[in-house]
Amino acid sequence: MTFEQLITLEMIVEKGSFKAAAEALHKTQPSLSVAIKKLEEEFDVLLFNRDEYRPTLTAQGKTFYRWAQNCLRTFRELEVKGKELGTQAIEPRLNIILDPLVQFESVQPVFEARAQLPSVTEFSFQTETLDEGMQFLLDGDADFAIAPKINEDERIESVPFSKIKMIPAVAKKLLKNETVDYTWLRNNRQIVVSKTGGKNFDPSKSAKGMFSEGPKCFVTDHTLKRNLVVNGFGWGRLATYEVQNELRKGTVIEIKHDSIVPITLNLHIMRSKLKPMGPVAKIIWEQLLKQCESLPTYTKKSKKSK
């Protein structure tokens, strides 16, 4: 049994066919068939049921695949640690993804320790919304992210960072003297942050916290969303900290309605376990962990659950 055979097994299961797996691995389909055949012969076990159009794991194959995943995960983690141990060169560039709602004051101490950071390392900060932060990490295009943790993924190491309260808000100039009820919500535009997409992309499928009825205005930038809400183009959920002055002055009003209650956005610091950390990345990650410990939302329990 070889590591390559286990990779082949994993890819066939993930892609659903030998052909798709061969394309993903840049190999020929017959070479994948031979690899799986040798694996089956070595242990005298049938891994795939080939009677159907698409190969499906047999009962024995499912058990074998589960253990193969454990083996692959351990090997990949060892590979990362080996690369880290052998990494002496300073990284030329680090890419960090920040959710638009991350308050700069909460991360400022991390980068104030300039004496520890070599001047030769360039930093790239990029804002991404929704689950894009996690996706950049999984794609290997970012070193760290402070963003919502949309789902559990064993490839991602994460620690709770901060909680952002999002309240449904509307400008007084839009509301005028009306009362927000179901009819008002159906007749007034909700401003919603959504992902970008191609020609046939449906932004409503990627947006979160939408009111089921009523007109929508989709934007890809949270700052634009805030400006549209504050200036009366529509209503939408905003972080309390970013409209606290407007709330105090009364130019923006919190909407009170059972169907659009406030929500809490849980931000995490995250990194890919599969991407080796060089010396500068290790400094940044340690500083981020220390900053988590200093925030009121941090708990020892949540650190252990990463």
PDB file of C-alpha atoms in Angstrom, residues 189-296:
ATOM      1  CA  ARG A 189     -36.066  47.511   0.088  1.00  0.00           C
ATOM      2  CA  GLN A 190     -33.673  45.405   2.192  1.00  0.00           C
ATOM      3  CA  ILE A 191     -29.960  46.013   1.612  1.00  0.00           C
ATOM      4  CA  VAL A 192     -28.123  42.667   1.644  1.00  0.00           C
ATOM      5  CA  VAL A 193     -24.443  41.760   1.287  1.00  0.00           C
ATOM      6  CA  SER A 194     -23.892  38.930  -1.174  1.00  0.00           C
ATOM      7  CA  LYS A 195     -21.004  37.262  -2.963  1.00  0.00           C
ATOM      8  CA  THR A 196     -19.949  38.273  -6.439  1.00  0.00           C
ATOM      9  CA  GLY A 197     -20.698  35.948  -9.321  1.00  0.00           C
ATOM     10  CA  GLY A 198     -20.930  35.477 -13.059  1.00  0.00           C
ATOM     11  CA  LYS A 199     -23.654  36.238 -15.534  1.00  0.00           C
ATOM     12  CA  ASN A 200     -26.103  33.614 -14.240  1.00  0.00           C
ATOM     13  CA  PHE A 201     -25.203  34.029 -10.559  1.00  0.00           C
ATOM     14  CA  ASP A 202     -28.143  34.340  -8.171  1.00  0.00           C
ATOM     15  CA  PRO A 203     -27.032  36.609  -5.272  1.00  0.00           C
ATOM     16  CA  SER A 204     -29.999  35.621  -3.111  1.00  0.00           C
ATOM     17  CA  LYS A 205     -28.583  32.094  -2.739  1.00  0.00           C
ATOM     18  CA  SER A 206     -25.381  33.316  -1.052  1.00  0.00           C
ATOM     19  CA  ALA A 207     -26.877  36.082   1.106  1.00  0.00           C
ATOM     20  CA  LYS A 208     -27.587  35.590   4.806  1.00  0.00           C
ATOM     21  CA  GLY A 209     -30.283  36.976   7.106  1.00  0.00           C
ATOM     22  CA  MET A 210     -32.746  37.928   4.393  1.00  0.00           C
ATOM     23  CA  PHE A 211     -36.387  38.791   5.020  1.00  0.00           C
ATOM     24  CA  SER A 212     -38.353  36.243   3.001  1.00  0.00           C
ATOM     25  CA  GLU A 213     -40.484  38.823   1.221  1.00  0.00           C
ATOM     26  CA  GLY A 214     -40.061  42.328  -0.116  1.00  0.00           C
ATOM     27  CA  PRO A 215     -37.669  43.940  -2.619  1.00  0.00           C
ATOM     28  CA  LYS A 216     -33.911  43.522  -2.230  1.00  0.00           C
ATOM     29  CA  CYS A 217     -30.788  45.451  -3.107  1.00  0.00           C
ATOM     30  CA  PHE A 218     -27.676  43.248  -3.265  1.00  0.00           C
ATOM     31  CA  VAL A 219     -24.214  44.705  -2.684  1.00  0.00           C
ATOM     32  CA  THR A 220     -20.785  43.081  -2.398  1.00  0.00           C
ATOM     33  CA  ASP A 221     -19.303  45.680  -0.053  1.00  0.00           C
ATOM     34  CA  HIS A 222     -20.366  46.216   3.567  1.00  0.00           C
ATOM     35  CA  THR A 223     -19.315  49.880   3.614  1.00  0.00           C
ATOM     36  CA  LEU A 224     -21.638  50.504   0.674  1.00  0.00           C
ATOM     37  CA  LYS A 225     -24.422  48.683   2.528  1.00  0.00           C
ATOM     38  CA  ARG A 226     -23.963  50.922   5.565  1.00  0.00           C
ATOM     39  CA  ASN A 227     -24.004  54.072   3.446  1.00  0.00           C
ATOM     40  CA  LEU A 228     -27.160  52.989   1.623  1.00  0.00           C
ATOM     41  CA  VAL A 229     -28.966  52.231   4.901  1.00  0.00           C
ATOM     42  CA  VAL A 230     -27.834  55.406   6.678  1.00  0.00           C
ATOM     43  CA  ASN A 231     -28.851  57.526   3.689  1.00  0.00           C
ATOM     44  CA  GLY A 232     -32.316  56.018   3.422  1.00  0.00           C
ATOM     45  CA  PHE A 233     -32.064  53.845   0.317  1.00  0.00           C
ATOM     46  CA  GLY A 234     -33.343  50.835   2.248  1.00  0.00           C
ATOM     47  CA  TRP A 235     -33.077  49.001   5.552  1.00  0.00           C
ATOM     48  CA  GLY A 236     -30.649  46.313   6.662  1.00  0.00           C
ATOM     49  CA  ARG A 237     -28.730  44.779   9.527  1.00  0.00           C
ATOM     50  CA  LEU A 238     -25.712  46.788  10.679  1.00  0.00           C
ATOM     51  CA  ALA A 239     -23.218  46.337  13.501  1.00  0.00           C
ATOM     52  CA  THR A 240     -24.222  48.390  16.528  1.00  0.00           C
ATOM     53  CA  TYR A 241     -20.736  49.897  16.807  1.00  0.00           C
ATOM     54  CA  GLU A 242     -20.809  51.314  13.261  1.00  0.00           C
ATOM     55  CA  VAL A 243     -24.066  53.244  13.741  1.00  0.00           C
ATOM     56  CA  GLN A 244     -23.833  54.116  17.442  1.00  0.00           C
ATOM     57  CA  ASN A 245     -23.545  57.852  16.691  1.00  0.00           C
ATOM     58  CA  GLU A 246     -26.532  57.767  14.340  1.00  0.00           C
ATOM     59  CA  LEU A 247     -28.557  55.783  16.877  1.00  0.00           C
ATOM     60  CA  ARG A 248     -27.728  58.325  19.569  1.00  0.00           C
ATOM     61  CA  LYS A 249     -28.688  61.250  17.320  1.00  0.00           C
ATOM     62  CA  GLY A 250     -31.862  59.503  16.173  1.00  0.00           C
ATOM     63  CA  THR A 251     -31.022  59.669  12.463  1.00  0.00           C
ATOM     64  CA  VAL A 252     -30.945  55.844  12.392  1.00  0.00           C
ATOM     65  CA  ILE A 253     -33.508  53.744  14.255  1.00  0.00           C
ATOM     66  CA  GLU A 254     -33.332  50.109  15.315  1.00  0.00           C
ATOM     67  CA  ILE A 255     -36.222  48.136  13.831  1.00  0.00           C
ATOM     68  CA  LYS A 256     -38.256  46.212  16.361  1.00  0.00           C
ATOM     69  CA  HIS A 257     -40.145  43.365  14.694  1.00  0.00           C
ATOM     70  CA  ASP A 258     -40.435  39.660  15.531  1.00  0.00           C
ATOM     71  CA  SER A 259     -39.533  38.538  12.015  1.00  0.00           C
ATOM     72  CA  ILE A 260     -36.199  40.401  11.822  1.00  0.00           C
ATOM     73  CA  VAL A 261     -34.525  40.045  15.202  1.00  0.00           C
ATOM     74  CA  PRO A 262     -30.885  41.047  15.832  1.00  0.00           C
ATOM     75  CA  ILE A 263     -28.255  38.414  15.095  1.00  0.00           C
ATOM     76  CA  THR A 264     -24.740  37.823  16.429  1.00  0.00           C
ATOM     77  CA  LEU A 265     -21.838  37.332  14.034  1.00  0.00           C
ATOM     78  CA  ASN A 266     -19.126  35.157  15.586  1.00  0.00           C
ATOM     79  CA  LEU A 267     -15.695  35.971  14.204  1.00  0.00           C
ATOM     80  CA  HIS A 268     -12.775  33.524  14.503  1.00  0.00           C
ATOM     81  CA  ILE A 269      -9.077  33.740  13.811  1.00  0.00           C
ATOM     82  CA  MET A 270      -8.295  30.914  11.413  1.00  0.00           C
ATOM     83  CA  ARG A 271      -5.428  29.262   9.588  1.00  0.00           C
ATOM     84  CA  SER A 272      -5.058  26.189   7.416  1.00  0.00           C
ATOM     85  CA  LYS A 273      -3.428  23.255   9.181  1.00  0.00           C
ATOM     86  CA  LEU A 274      -2.099  22.158   5.806  1.00  0.00           C
ATOM     87  CA  LYS A 275      -0.127  25.343   5.115  1.00  0.00           C
ATOM     88  CA  PRO A 276       3.295  25.462   6.791  1.00  0.00           C
ATOM     89  CA  MET A 277       4.056  28.527   8.917  1.00  0.00           C
ATOM     90  CA  GLY A 278       7.386  30.267   8.489  1.00  0.00           C
ATOM     91  CA  PRO A 279       9.015  32.364  11.228  1.00  0.00           C
ATOM     92  CA  VAL A 280       7.002  35.547  10.555  1.00  0.00           C
ATOM     93  CA  ALA A 281       3.701  33.672  10.261  1.00  0.00           C
ATOM     94  CA  LYS A 282       4.382  32.023  13.616  1.00  0.00           C
ATOM     95  CA  ILE A 283       4.902  35.440  15.233  1.00  0.00           C
ATOM     96  CA  ILE A 284       1.626  36.764  13.799  1.00  0.00           C
ATOM     97  CA  TRP A 285      -0.318  33.653  14.827  1.00  0.00           C
ATOM     98  CA  GLU A 286       1.034  33.801  18.384  1.00  0.00           C
ATOM     99  CA  GLN A 287       0.119  37.489  18.609  1.00  0.00           C
ATOM    100  CA  LEU A 288      -3.388  36.754  17.332  1.00  0.00           C
ATOM    101  CA  LEU A 289      -3.808  34.054  19.993  1.00  0.00           C
ATOM    102  CA  LYS A 290      -2.675  36.483  22.685  1.00  0.00           C
ATOM    103  CA  GLN A 291      -5.136  39.060  21.424  1.00  0.00           C
ATOM    104  CA  CYS A 292      -7.929  36.477  21.613  1.00  0.00           C
ATOM    105  CA  GLU A 293      -7.057  35.859  25.249  1.00  0.00           C
ATOM    106  CA  SER A 294      -7.356  39.580  26.006  1.00  0.00           C
ATOM    107  CA  LEU A 295     -10.844  39.923  24.527  1.00  0.00           C
ATOM    108  CA  PRO A 296     -13.911  39.469  26.787  1.00  0.00           C
TER     109      PRO A 296
END
